Coordinates of C-alpha atoms in Angstrom, one line a residue:
M1 CA 81.5 78.8 44.9
L2 CA 83.9 76.9 43.2
D3 CA 86.5 78.7 40.8
F4 CA 87.1 75.8 38.8
F5 CA 87.0 72.0 38.3
S6 CA 89.3 70.1 36.1
I7 CA 89.6 66.3 34.9
F8 CA 92.8 65.5 33.2
S9 CA 95.2 62.6 32.4
K10 CA 98.7 62.1 34.0
G11 CA 100.0 62.7 30.3
G12 CA 98.6 66.4 30.5
I13 CA 95.4 65.5 28.3
V14 CA 92.2 67.8 29.6
L15 CA 89.3 65.6 29.3
W16 CA 86.4 67.9 30.9
C17 CA 86.8 71.4 32.7
F18 CA 84.4 73.6 34.6
Q19 CA 85.4 77.4 35.4
G20 CA 83.4 79.2 37.5
V21 CA 85.1 82.5 37.3
S22 CA 86.8 84.4 34.2
S23 CA 90.5 84.2 35.4
P24 CA 92.5 81.5 33.8
F25 CA 93.3 78.8 36.4
S26 CA 96.0 77.1 34.2
G27 CA 99.1 78.7 36.2
T28 CA 97.6 77.1 39.5
V29 CA 97.1 73.8 37.8
N30 CA 100.7 73.7 36.6
A31 CA 101.9 74.9 40.1
L32 CA 100.4 71.8 41.5
I33 CA 101.8 69.5 38.7
R34 CA 105.2 71.2 39.1
S35 CA 105.3 71.3 43.0
V36 CA 103.5 68.0 44.2
I37 CA 102.7 65.5 41.3
L38 CA 106.4 65.5 39.8
Q39 CA 108.1 65.7 43.2
E40 CA 106.4 62.9 44.9
R41 CA 104.3 64.9 47.5
G42 CA 101.1 63.6 47.1
G43 CA 100.6 62.4 50.9
N44 CA 98.4 65.3 51.6
S45 CA 95.4 65.8 49.0
S46 CA 95.4 69.7 49.5
F47 CA 97.5 72.4 47.8
T48 CA 97.6 75.9 48.4
H49 CA 98.8 78.5 45.7
E50 CA 98.4 82.5 46.0
A51 CA 94.5 82.9 47.0
L52 CA 93.3 79.4 45.8
T53 CA 92.9 76.1 47.9
L54 CA 93.2 73.0 45.7
K55 CA 92.0 69.5 46.5
Y56 CA 93.2 66.8 44.0
K57 CA 92.6 63.2 43.8
L58 CA 94.5 60.7 41.8
D59 CA 92.8 57.7 40.0
N60 CA 95.8 55.2 39.6
E61 CA 94.0 53.0 37.5
F62 CA 93.1 55.1 34.7
E63 CA 96.0 57.3 35.3
L64 CA 93.6 60.3 35.8
L65 CA 93.8 63.8 38.1
F66 CA 90.4 65.4 39.2
V67 CA 91.2 68.9 40.8
V68 CA 88.8 71.5 41.9
G69 CA 90.1 75.0 43.3
Y70 CA 88.2 77.6 45.3
Q71 CA 89.1 80.6 47.3
K72 CA 91.3 79.7 50.6
I73 CA 89.2 82.0 52.7
L74 CA 86.2 79.9 52.0
T75 CA 85.5 76.9 54.3
L76 CA 83.8 74.6 52.1
T77 CA 83.0 71.1 54.3
Y78 CA 81.6 69.2 51.3
V79 CA 84.5 69.5 48.9
D80 CA 86.2 66.0 49.7
K81 CA 83.0 64.3 49.4
F82 CA 81.8 66.4 46.4
I83 CA 85.3 65.0 44.8
D84 CA 84.6 61.4 45.7
D85 CA 81.3 61.3 44.2
I86 CA 82.9 63.2 40.9
H87 CA 85.3 60.5 40.6
M88 CA 83.0 57.5 40.8
Q89 CA 80.4 59.0 38.4
F90 CA 82.8 59.9 35.9
R91 CA 84.7 56.4 36.0
D92 CA 81.4 54.5 36.1
K93 CA 80.2 56.6 33.0
Y94 CA 83.2 56.4 30.7
R95 CA 84.8 53.1 32.2
N96 CA 84.6 51.4 28.7
Q97 CA 86.0 54.3 26.9
L98 CA 88.9 54.8 29.4
Q99 CA 89.8 51.3 29.4
Q100 CA 89.4 50.1 25.6
Q101 CA 90.3 53.1 23.5
G102 CA 93.6 54.5 25.1
V103 CA 95.5 57.7 24.3
M104 CA 93.5 58.0 21.2
G105 CA 90.5 57.8 23.0
L106 CA 91.3 60.5 25.4
L107 CA 92.3 62.9 22.6
N108 CA 89.1 61.9 19.9
G109 CA 86.4 61.0 22.7
S110 CA 84.1 63.5 23.8
F111 CA 83.4 63.8 27.5
D112 CA 79.9 65.5 28.0
F113 CA 80.0 65.9 32.0
S114 CA 78.4 68.8 32.7
D115 CA 75.1 67.9 33.6
D116 CA 76.4 65.2 36.1
F117 CA 78.6 67.9 37.4
T118 CA 75.8 70.4 38.0
G119 CA 73.6 67.7 39.7
L120 CA 76.4 66.4 42.0
L121 CA 77.4 69.9 42.8
R122 CA 73.7 71.1 43.6
V123 CA 73.1 67.9 45.9
A124 CA 76.3 68.7 47.7
E125 CA 75.5 72.2 48.6
E126 CA 71.9 71.2 49.6
R127 CA 73.4 68.5 52.0
T128 CA 75.7 71.4 53.5
K129 CA 72.4 73.5 53.6
G130 CA 69.8 71.0 55.0
K131 CA 72.0 70.5 58.2
A132 CA 71.0 72.6 60.9
P133 CA 73.4 73.9 63.2
S134 CA 74.0 72.0 66.2
V135 CA 72.3 73.2 69.5
M136 CA 74.2 72.5 73.0
K137 CA 71.9 70.5 75.3
T138 CA 70.6 71.8 78.4
F139 CA 71.7 70.1 81.8
E140 CA 68.0 68.6 82.2
Q141 CA 68.3 67.0 78.5
S142 CA 71.4 65.3 79.1
D143 CA 72.0 61.8 80.6
K144 CA 74.1 63.2 83.5
S145 CA 70.6 64.8 85.0
K146 CA 68.9 61.2 85.1
K147 CA 71.6 59.8 87.2
T148 CA 70.9 59.3 90.9
V149 CA 73.5 58.7 93.6
K150 CA 72.1 55.1 94.1
S151 CA 72.8 54.4 90.3
M152 CA 76.4 55.7 90.8
I153 CA 77.0 53.5 93.7
E154 CA 78.6 50.3 92.3
I155 CA 78.7 47.1 94.1
R156 CA 81.6 44.2 93.7
G157 CA 80.3 41.5 91.8
E158 CA 76.9 43.3 90.5
K159 CA 78.5 44.7 87.4
G160 CA 79.6 41.2 86.1
K161 CA 76.4 39.4 86.7
E162 CA 74.7 42.2 85.1
N163 CA 77.0 41.8 81.8
K164 CA 76.7 38.2 81.9
K165 CA 72.7 38.6 82.3
N166 CA 72.7 41.2 79.1
K167 CA 75.0 38.8 77.1
K168 CA 72.4 35.8 77.5
D169 CA 69.5 38.1 76.6
A170 CA 71.0 39.4 73.3
P171 CA 70.1 37.5 70.4
V172 CA 72.9 35.5 68.7
P173 CA 73.3 36.4 64.6
E174 CA 73.6 33.5 62.3
A175 CA 76.9 33.2 60.8
S176 CA 77.1 33.0 57.0
A177 CA 78.6 30.0 55.3
T178 CA 82.2 31.4 55.1
E179 CA 82.1 32.5 58.5
K180 CA 81.3 28.8 59.7
K181 CA 83.8 27.5 57.8
T182 CA 86.6 29.7 59.2
E183 CA 85.4 29.8 62.4
V184 CA 87.9 29.6 65.3
P185 CA 87.8 29.6 69.0
L186 CA 88.5 32.9 70.6
K187 CA 91.5 33.4 72.9
T188 CA 90.1 35.8 75.2
S189 CA 89.4 34.8 78.9
I190 CA 85.6 34.4 79.4
T191 CA 84.3 33.3 82.7
V192 CA 82.4 30.1 82.3
D193 CA 81.5 27.2 84.7
A194 CA 83.7 24.0 84.4
G195 CA 80.8 22.4 83.1
D196 CA 80.4 24.2 80.0
T197 CA 81.7 23.0 76.7
N198 CA 81.3 23.8 72.8
Q199 CA 80.3 22.1 69.8
N200 CA 83.0 19.7 70.0
G201 CA 82.8 18.5 73.4
L202 CA 85.8 20.6 74.9
T203 CA 85.7 22.7 77.8
Q204 CA 87.2 26.2 77.9
E205 CA 90.4 25.1 79.8
E206 CA 90.9 22.5 77.3
I207 CA 90.7 25.1 74.2
I208 CA 92.8 27.1 76.5
K209 CA 95.5 24.7 76.4
K210 CA 95.0 23.4 73.0
N211 CA 95.5 27.3 71.7
R212 CA 98.9 27.7 74.0
E213 CA 100.3 24.4 72.8
E214 CA 99.6 25.4 69.1
F215 CA 101.2 28.8 69.5
F216 CA 104.6 27.4 71.1
R217 CA 104.7 24.8 68.1
K218 CA 104.5 27.5 65.6
R219 CA 107.0 29.5 67.6
Q220 CA 109.3 26.7 67.6
G221 CA 109.3 26.2 64.1
K222 CA 109.8 29.7 63.1
D223 CA 112.6 29.6 65.6
K224 CA 114.3 26.6 63.7
K225 CA 113.8 28.5 60.5
E226 CA 115.8 31.5 61.5
S227 CA 118.6 29.1 63.2
S228 CA 119.1 27.5 59.6
K229 CA 119.9 30.2 57.9
S230 CA 123.8 30.6 57.8
P231 CA 125.0 34.0 59.9
K232 CA 126.4 36.9 57.5
P233 CA 130.4 37.1 58.1
I234 CA 131.5 39.8 60.0
K235 CA 134.2 41.9 58.8
L236 CA 136.5 43.2 61.5
K237 CA 139.0 46.1 61.0
S238 CA 142.7 45.0 61.5
R239 CA 144.8 46.8 63.7
R240 CA 147.1 49.0 63.0
V241 CA 150.8 48.6 64.0
W242 CA 153.0 51.8 64.7
P243 CA 156.5 51.6 64.3
L244 CA 158.0 51.9 68.3
D245 CA 160.5 54.8 67.2
S246 CA 158.6 57.0 65.4
N247 CA 161.6 59.5 64.9
K248 CA 163.6 56.9 63.0
A249 CA 160.3 56.3 60.8
S250 CA 160.3 58.2 57.3
A251 CA 157.5 60.4 56.2
K252 CA 157.1 57.7 53.8
D253 CA 156.5 54.9 56.1
L254 CA 154.2 57.0 58.2
D255 CA 152.0 58.0 55.3
Y256 CA 148.9 55.4 55.3
S257 CA 146.8 57.8 52.9
K258 CA 148.0 55.7 49.7
K259 CA 145.7 52.9 50.9
L260 CA 143.0 55.3 50.3
V261 CA 141.4 56.4 46.8
N262 CA 141.0 60.0 47.0
G263 CA 140.5 60.1 51.1
Q264 CA 137.6 58.2 50.6
S265 CA 137.0 54.7 52.1
N266 CA 136.2 51.9 49.8
T267 CA 132.2 51.8 49.8
F268 CA 132.1 55.4 47.6
T269 CA 134.3 55.1 44.6
S270 CA 135.7 58.2 42.5
N271 CA 136.3 57.5 39.1
G272 CA 139.2 60.1 39.0
D273 CA 143.0 59.4 39.2
D274 CA 144.7 58.4 42.4
T275 CA 146.5 61.4 43.8
S276 CA 147.7 60.1 47.0
G277 CA 151.2 61.0 46.1
D278 CA 152.8 64.3 44.8
V279 CA 150.8 67.4 44.4
N280 CA 151.7 67.7 41.0
L281 CA 149.1 65.2 40.1
Y282 CA 146.5 67.7 40.6
P283 CA 146.6 70.2 37.9
G284 CA 144.3 68.8 35.2
S285 CA 142.3 66.1 36.9
M286 CA 139.3 68.0 37.6
A287 CA 138.8 69.8 34.4
G288 CA 135.1 69.8 33.0
D289 CA 132.6 68.6 34.9
L290 CA 132.4 66.8 38.1
K291 CA 132.7 62.8 38.4
T292 CA 129.7 61.5 40.2
V293 CA 130.1 59.7 43.3
D294 CA 129.0 56.2 43.0
Y295 CA 128.0 53.3 45.1
E296 CA 129.5 49.7 44.9
S297 CA 126.6 47.3 45.6
S298 CA 126.0 43.8 44.0
E299 CA 122.3 43.5 42.6
E300 CA 121.2 40.9 44.7
E301 CA 117.6 39.8 45.2
E302 CA 116.7 40.0 48.5
E303 CA 114.6 37.3 50.0
E304 CA 113.2 38.4 53.4
D305 CA 110.8 35.8 55.6
E306 CA 108.8 38.8 56.9
E307 CA 107.9 40.0 53.4
E308 CA 107.0 36.4 52.2
E309 CA 104.7 36.1 55.0
V310 CA 103.0 39.4 53.9
I311 CA 102.4 38.4 50.6
Q312 CA 101.0 35.1 51.6
E313 CA 98.5 36.6 54.0
T314 CA 97.4 39.0 50.8
S315 CA 97.3 36.3 48.5
N316 CA 95.4 34.2 51.2
T317 CA 92.7 36.9 51.8
S318 CA 92.3 37.5 48.1
V319 CA 91.6 33.9 47.0
K320 CA 88.9 33.4 50.0
K321 CA 87.4 36.8 48.5
R322 CA 87.4 35.3 45.0
G323 CA 85.9 32.1 46.2
F324 CA 87.4 30.3 42.9
G325 CA 89.9 28.1 45.0
G326 CA 92.7 25.9 43.6
M327 CA 94.9 26.4 40.9
F328 CA 92.7 28.7 38.7
G329 CA 92.1 31.1 41.7
M330 CA 96.1 31.4 42.1
L331 CA 96.8 32.1 38.7
K332 CA 94.3 34.8 38.6
G333 CA 96.1 36.5 41.8
L334 CA 99.4 36.1 39.8
V335 CA 98.2 37.8 36.4
G336 CA 97.3 40.9 37.5
S337 CA 93.7 40.9 38.3
K338 CA 93.9 42.5 41.8
S339 CA 94.0 46.2 42.1
L340 CA 96.1 47.3 45.5
T341 CA 94.2 48.9 48.5
P342 CA 95.8 50.4 51.5
Q343 CA 95.2 47.2 53.5
D344 CA 97.6 45.3 51.2
M345 CA 100.5 48.2 51.3
D346 CA 100.1 48.9 54.8
P347 CA 102.4 46.3 56.1
V348 CA 105.1 46.8 53.5
L349 CA 105.1 50.5 54.1
D350 CA 105.5 50.2 57.6
K351 CA 108.5 48.2 57.0
M352 CA 109.9 50.6 54.4
K353 CA 109.5 53.4 56.8
D354 CA 111.4 52.0 59.2
H355 CA 114.2 51.1 57.0
L356 CA 114.4 54.8 55.6
I357 CA 114.6 56.3 59.2
A358 CA 117.3 53.5 59.9
K359 CA 119.2 54.9 56.8
N360 CA 119.0 58.4 58.2
V361 CA 115.9 59.9 56.4
A362 CA 114.2 62.2 58.6
A363 CA 111.4 60.7 60.3
D364 CA 108.6 63.2 58.9
I365 CA 110.1 62.9 55.6
A366 CA 109.8 59.2 55.6
V367 CA 106.3 59.1 56.7
R368 CA 105.4 61.8 53.9
L369 CA 107.3 59.6 51.4
C370 CA 105.0 56.2 52.2
E371 CA 102.0 58.4 52.2
S372 CA 103.0 59.5 48.9
V373 CA 103.7 56.2 47.6
A374 CA 100.3 54.7 49.1
K375 CA 98.4 57.2 47.2
K376 CA 100.2 56.5 44.1
L377 CA 99.5 52.9 43.9
E378 CA 96.0 53.1 45.7
G379 CA 93.8 51.5 43.0
K380 CA 96.7 50.2 40.5
V381 CA 96.1 47.0 39.1
M382 CA 99.5 44.9 39.8
G383 CA 101.5 43.6 37.0
T384 CA 102.0 40.0 35.9
F385 CA 103.5 37.9 38.7
S386 CA 104.3 40.8 40.6
T387 CA 104.0 40.8 44.5
V388 CA 102.9 43.8 46.7
T389 CA 106.4 44.0 48.3
S390 CA 108.2 44.4 44.8
T391 CA 105.6 46.8 43.5
V392 CA 105.7 49.2 46.5
K393 CA 109.4 48.6 46.7
Q394 CA 109.8 49.7 42.9
A395 CA 107.4 52.6 43.7
L396 CA 109.5 54.0 46.5
Q397 CA 112.7 53.7 44.5
D398 CA 111.1 55.6 41.8
S399 CA 110.0 58.4 44.0
L400 CA 113.4 58.7 45.2
V401 CA 115.2 58.9 42.2
Q402 CA 112.5 61.6 41.2
I403 CA 113.2 63.3 44.3
L404 CA 117.2 63.4 43.8
Q405 CA 116.7 64.5 39.9
P406 CA 117.3 68.2 39.6
K407 CA 113.8 70.1 38.8
R408 CA 115.7 72.8 36.9
R409 CA 119.1 73.2 34.9
V410 CA 122.2 73.1 37.0
D411 CA 125.3 73.9 35.1
I412 CA 127.6 76.3 36.9
L413 CA 130.6 76.6 34.3
R414 CA 127.8 77.5 31.6
D415 CA 126.4 80.2 34.1
I416 CA 129.8 81.6 34.5
I417 CA 130.7 81.8 30.9
E418 CA 127.2 83.7 30.6
A419 CA 128.1 86.2 33.2
Q420 CA 131.5 86.8 31.6
K421 CA 129.9 87.9 28.6
Q422 CA 127.8 90.5 30.7
R423 CA 131.3 91.5 32.3
H424 CA 130.3 90.8 35.9
P425 CA 131.6 88.5 38.2
F426 CA 129.5 85.3 39.2
V427 CA 128.9 85.6 42.7
V428 CA 128.3 82.4 44.9
T429 CA 127.3 82.8 48.7
F430 CA 128.0 79.8 51.0
C431 CA 125.7 79.5 54.4
G432 CA 125.1 76.7 56.7
V433 CA 125.6 75.8 60.6
N434 CA 128.8 75.6 62.6
G435 CA 131.4 73.0 61.9
V436 CA 129.9 71.6 58.8
G437 CA 132.9 72.4 56.2
K438 CA 132.1 75.4 54.6
S439 CA 135.6 76.9 54.2
T440 CA 137.1 73.7 53.6
N441 CA 134.2 72.5 50.8
L442 CA 134.9 76.4 49.5
A443 CA 138.3 75.7 48.6
K444 CA 137.7 72.4 46.7
I445 CA 134.9 74.4 44.7
T446 CA 138.0 77.1 44.2
Y447 CA 140.2 74.3 42.7
W448 CA 137.6 72.6 40.5
L449 CA 136.8 76.1 39.0
M450 CA 140.8 77.1 38.5
E451 CA 141.2 73.7 36.9
N452 CA 138.5 75.0 34.5
G453 CA 140.4 78.2 33.8
F454 CA 138.5 80.7 35.9
R455 CA 140.0 83.4 38.2
V456 CA 138.4 83.4 41.7
L457 CA 138.2 85.6 44.2
I458 CA 137.4 84.3 48.2
A459 CA 135.5 86.7 50.1
A460 CA 136.5 86.4 53.9
C461 CA 133.1 87.4 55.2
D462 CA 133.2 85.2 58.3
T463 CA 134.5 88.0 60.6
F464 CA 133.2 86.3 64.0
R465 CA 135.2 82.9 63.9
A466 CA 138.8 82.9 65.3
G467 CA 141.0 81.8 62.7
A468 CA 138.6 82.0 59.9
V469 CA 140.6 84.3 57.8
E470 CA 143.9 82.5 58.6
Q471 CA 142.4 79.2 57.1
L472 CA 141.2 80.5 54.1
R473 CA 144.7 82.5 53.5
T474 CA 146.3 79.2 54.0
H475 CA 143.8 77.9 51.1
T476 CA 144.7 80.6 48.6
R477 CA 148.7 80.1 49.4
R478 CA 148.3 76.3 48.7
L479 CA 145.8 76.7 45.6
N480 CA 148.6 79.3 44.1
T481 CA 151.1 76.6 44.7
L482 CA 149.1 74.2 42.5
H483 CA 148.5 76.7 40.0
P484 CA 151.1 79.5 40.0
P485 CA 151.1 82.7 38.1
E486 CA 153.5 81.9 35.7
E487 CA 152.0 79.4 34.0
H488 CA 148.7 81.9 33.7
N489 CA 150.6 85.0 32.1
G490 CA 151.7 86.4 35.5
Q491 CA 147.9 86.4 36.7
S492 CA 147.2 85.1 40.1
M493 CA 144.3 82.4 39.5
V494 CA 142.8 82.9 43.0
E495 CA 143.1 85.6 45.9
L496 CA 141.7 86.4 48.9
F497 CA 139.7 89.6 49.8
E498 CA 139.8 90.2 53.7
R499 CA 139.1 93.0 56.0
G500 CA 139.7 91.4 59.2
Y501 CA 137.6 90.5 62.3
G502 CA 134.7 92.1 63.9
K503 CA 133.7 94.1 60.4
D504 CA 130.3 94.0 58.7
A505 CA 130.1 91.0 56.6
A506 CA 127.4 92.6 54.1
G507 CA 129.9 95.7 53.5
I508 CA 132.9 93.3 52.9
A509 CA 131.1 91.2 50.4
M510 CA 129.9 94.3 48.6
E511 CA 133.4 95.5 48.4
A512 CA 134.9 92.2 47.3
I513 CA 132.4 92.1 44.4
A514 CA 133.3 95.6 43.2
F515 CA 137.0 94.7 43.3
A516 CA 136.3 91.7 41.2
R517 CA 134.6 93.6 38.8
N518 CA 137.5 96.0 38.6
Q519 CA 140.5 93.6 38.5
G520 CA 138.8 90.9 35.9
F521 CA 138.0 88.1 38.3
D522 CA 135.5 85.5 36.9
V523 CA 133.9 84.1 40.2
V524 CA 133.4 85.3 43.9
L525 CA 132.9 83.0 46.4
V526 CA 131.7 84.4 49.7
D527 CA 132.4 82.6 53.0
T528 CA 130.0 83.7 55.8
A529 CA 130.2 82.4 59.6
G530 CA 128.6 79.4 60.9
R531 CA 125.5 80.1 62.7
M532 CA 122.9 78.2 64.4
Q533 CA 119.1 78.1 62.8
D534 CA 117.6 79.5 65.8
N535 CA 120.4 82.5 66.3
T536 CA 118.0 85.4 65.1
P537 CA 120.6 88.1 65.2
L538 CA 123.0 86.0 62.9
M539 CA 120.2 85.0 60.7
T540 CA 119.0 88.4 60.3
A541 CA 122.5 89.4 59.3
L542 CA 122.8 86.8 56.7
A543 CA 119.6 87.9 55.1
K544 CA 120.8 91.0 54.9
L545 CA 124.0 90.2 53.1
I546 CA 122.1 88.0 50.4
A547 CA 119.7 90.6 50.2
I548 CA 122.2 93.7 49.6
N549 CA 124.8 91.8 47.3
A550 CA 122.4 89.6 45.2
P551 CA 124.3 86.5 44.7
D552 CA 124.1 84.6 41.7
L553 CA 123.7 81.4 43.5
V554 CA 123.1 80.9 47.3
L555 CA 124.1 77.3 48.7
F556 CA 123.5 75.6 51.6
V557 CA 126.5 73.7 53.4
G558 CA 125.1 70.5 55.4
E559 CA 126.5 67.4 56.5
A560 CA 125.7 64.1 55.6
L561 CA 125.7 62.6 59.2
V562 CA 122.7 64.9 60.3
G563 CA 118.9 63.2 60.4
N564 CA 116.3 64.9 61.8
E565 CA 118.4 68.0 62.3
A566 CA 118.5 68.6 58.4
V567 CA 114.8 69.3 58.2
D568 CA 114.9 71.8 61.1
Q569 CA 118.0 73.6 59.6
L570 CA 116.8 74.2 56.3
V571 CA 113.5 75.1 56.9
K572 CA 114.7 77.7 59.5
F573 CA 117.2 79.2 57.1
N574 CA 115.0 79.3 54.2
Q575 CA 112.3 81.0 56.6
A576 CA 114.7 83.6 58.2
L577 CA 115.8 84.5 54.6
A578 CA 112.0 85.1 53.6
D579 CA 111.1 87.2 56.7
H580 CA 114.1 89.4 56.9
S581 CA 114.0 90.0 53.2
M582 CA 112.5 93.2 52.0
A583 CA 112.2 92.0 48.3
E584 CA 108.8 91.3 47.2
K585 CA 110.2 87.6 45.9
P586 CA 112.5 86.8 48.6
R587 CA 115.9 85.3 47.8
L588 CA 116.2 81.7 49.2
I589 CA 118.4 78.7 49.0
D590 CA 119.1 77.8 45.5
G591 CA 121.3 74.7 46.0
I592 CA 122.9 72.2 48.7
V593 CA 126.5 71.3 49.2
L594 CA 126.6 68.0 51.0
T595 CA 130.0 67.2 53.0
K596 CA 131.5 64.3 54.8
F597 CA 129.7 62.0 52.3
D598 CA 132.3 59.5 52.7
T599 CA 131.9 59.0 56.5
I600 CA 128.4 57.6 56.2
D601 CA 128.8 54.3 54.4
D602 CA 125.1 53.6 53.1
K603 CA 123.3 55.8 55.7
V604 CA 122.6 58.2 53.1
G605 CA 119.3 59.2 53.9
A606 CA 120.4 63.2 54.8
A607 CA 120.3 63.7 50.9
I608 CA 116.6 62.6 50.5
S609 CA 115.7 64.8 53.7
M610 CA 117.6 68.1 52.4
T611 CA 116.4 67.8 48.8
Y612 CA 112.9 66.9 49.9
I613 CA 112.3 70.1 52.2
T614 CA 113.9 72.7 49.7
G615 CA 113.0 71.0 46.3
Q616 CA 116.9 72.3 45.4
P617 CA 119.6 70.1 44.0
I618 CA 122.6 68.9 45.3
V619 CA 125.4 70.7 43.7
F620 CA 128.5 69.4 45.2
V621 CA 129.1 66.4 47.3
G622 CA 132.4 66.4 49.6
T623 CA 133.9 62.9 49.7
G624 CA 137.5 63.3 51.5
Q625 CA 140.2 65.5 52.7
T626 CA 142.1 66.7 49.5
Y627 CA 141.1 69.3 47.2
N628 CA 140.0 66.8 44.2
D629 CA 137.6 65.1 46.6
L630 CA 134.4 66.8 44.9
R631 CA 131.6 65.2 43.1
S632 CA 128.3 65.7 41.8
L633 CA 125.6 63.5 43.2
N634 CA 124.2 60.2 41.5
A635 CA 120.8 60.0 42.1
K636 CA 120.5 56.3 41.1
A637 CA 123.6 55.2 43.0
V638 CA 122.3 57.1 46.0
V639 CA 119.0 55.3 45.8
S640 CA 120.6 52.1 45.5
A641 CA 122.4 52.6 48.8
L642 CA 119.3 53.7 50.6
M643 CA 117.1 50.7 49.7
K644 CA 120.1 48.1 50.4
A645 CA 118.8 46.2 53.3

């Protein structure tokens, strides 16, 4: 009933495989690697691809991956236990070969595992067949039928006496040597007589009093430790003093934009020129690729008392389990002999999850990320002199960078040149909810394309919002002022294609593309109306526009201020495009434009949420109010801001 079972290394070396059907399974395994393993989505051990269900297990100690596939219409209850048995059997059988010979041992070694696999599969199937179907008990067979009215009547005080009697009659198990050493008095309230004493000659009341005093003493010591730290200075915003008579003040005195860099705050710096002055500085400032948005952060090592407590507790338990004690046991714990377990990582991951949520990552995404990191590190041997906190934090940071890195080539300028060779315009459609800045960032992208020498046609397909066409008309007039036709052989570098309000947006986009093809425009930017993800008629109209005109790029415009809402928006936009498309492979969102990035300081979690949901890259980042405030995303800078305490 299994279609295939494969064991291969994370480097792609297949050690052993079983194939139960004639059809190849390499495409399915590649889809698992591409969609789950490389995108850090390993929190769930199941993956569905076409007609197959895949179960997989990671071995982080030997860098191996165990994958089993079967038809998704089948319900195989033994698969989880079976893949665990295969994992343990394969590790035990080839442990020396995997440890000593390394990559060359994997390439040259022979892993004859067919007999073991057949035996374990037979045992798993027989175990499933041997289980008889459960039969529901009759009322006479249940314990409820044996109860009488007298047994259901409770008398006050009788229950406590009966429990006390049962405790006295119960045999007391002997404590082991380790338990005797670490035996501590219980802090639960047990009703005993005043004369009862323990082995140290203390009564129960004295024990409770002693534990209470010890608790308050520890608490006071911790408070003193916290109060000894010097508080961080709070930076207050300076008050702006406006002139009393604004009519006498000049425009230069009232212009405070010079104190900002490209309309941004001092947290995110752009590496471009300062354009706060005259507009003549604009042309030529954005030619070529976009500059990246960087985050200014001092690389300081963070010392947190809570993390130290977690590390101390983990090291204490590991020393007790080893039983070596002393300096030798401490050194052995530091030099990497300990493999990570879920119990070691849970306290650190809980704090990391809360930290991500505080940085505006959607709660569901934060949980999935922590689960993926836990699976990635489980069983992995820690490095020399490394702690659990540093290991988990580094793994989470690597996962976040991997998520933000584009999974495919994103080079719009090159794609436009390819479209020019085929003599048709490159079409980009913008979509998103209301008020996120679609028209404003469309104008910024238009300016960037004009700086790189491309003629742009803007299609005003927002025929619903009042003032949408006038807004684009104003942008077109200002952009033509920055790039006048006299400097480009009398040709307008940007034009607006409009048909007024109340018309069919899909028809306007079709006419605009045909007009651009006839007039020799290089790019068509289609502006659509903002719509909420729950508005079914408007989502149907958007899917119709994309299906009819088949744009080269579909960009979702989302603001960096959203948290959990980003997940709902992207999921429902993609779902609507898939549901209302007639094509066999529906056109979904190809990329993301992240706006208002200069308003969030270091709470950059929306970038993680959006990229994780769609798997598509963030193509543009809007960082200010001027036309040249457009950047590309720097994954490492964003993760640095995200991980900062």
